[in-house]
Amino acid sequence: MSIIKKVSDIEVLFSALDAEIQSFQTTTNLNCLAGCGRCCTHNEVEASPLEFLPWAYQLYVDGEAFEAVSYT
C-alpha cells in the first residue's frame, strides 16, 4: 500500500471519528474548553505514529520536514 493511500485512509478514519465525537458532544453536552490545549501537553496522553502520519507526510510534501525535526 502506498504512503498516499495510507495517509488518505487515516484521514478518512479521522473524519469519521470527528463525526462521532461531535455526535457524542451534542448528545451529552460535554465539550473541551475552547483554547485549553492541556491534553496536548499532558505527559499521560499518548499519540501513536499513525496519528502523526498525515501531518508528517504534509510536511514532506511542503518541503518542511527537515525544519520540523531540526534542533539546531
PDB file of C-alpha atoms in Angstrom, residues 18-33:
ATOM      1  CA  ASP A  18     -14.634  13.657  14.302  1.00  0.00           C
ATOM      2  CA  ALA A  19     -18.266  12.984  13.386  1.00  0.00           C
ATOM      3  CA  GLU A  20     -18.652  10.522  16.264  1.00  0.00           C
ATOM      4  CA  ILE A  21     -17.076  12.962  18.713  1.00  0.00           C
ATOM      5  CA  GLN A  22     -19.397  15.722  17.504  1.00  0.00           C
ATOM      6  CA  SER A  23     -22.397  13.427  17.970  1.00  0.00           C
ATOM      7  CA  PHE A  24     -21.221  12.491  21.478  1.00  0.00           C
ATOM      8  CA  GLN A  25     -20.704  16.140  22.420  1.00  0.00           C
ATOM      9  CA  THR A  26     -24.126  17.096  21.106  1.00  0.00           C
ATOM     10  CA  THR A  27     -25.813  14.223  22.943  1.00  0.00           C
ATOM     11  CA  THR A  28     -24.012  14.651  26.271  1.00  0.00           C
ATOM     12  CA  ASN A  29     -23.306  18.387  26.197  1.00  0.00           C
ATOM     13  CA  LEU A  30     -19.694  17.555  27.218  1.00  0.00           C
ATOM     14  CA  ASN A  31     -17.109  19.630  25.405  1.00  0.00           C
ATOM     15  CA  CYS A  32     -13.493  20.637  25.692  1.00  0.00           C
ATOM     16  CA  LEU A  33     -12.789  24.162  26.879  1.00  0.00           C
TER      17      LEU A  33
END
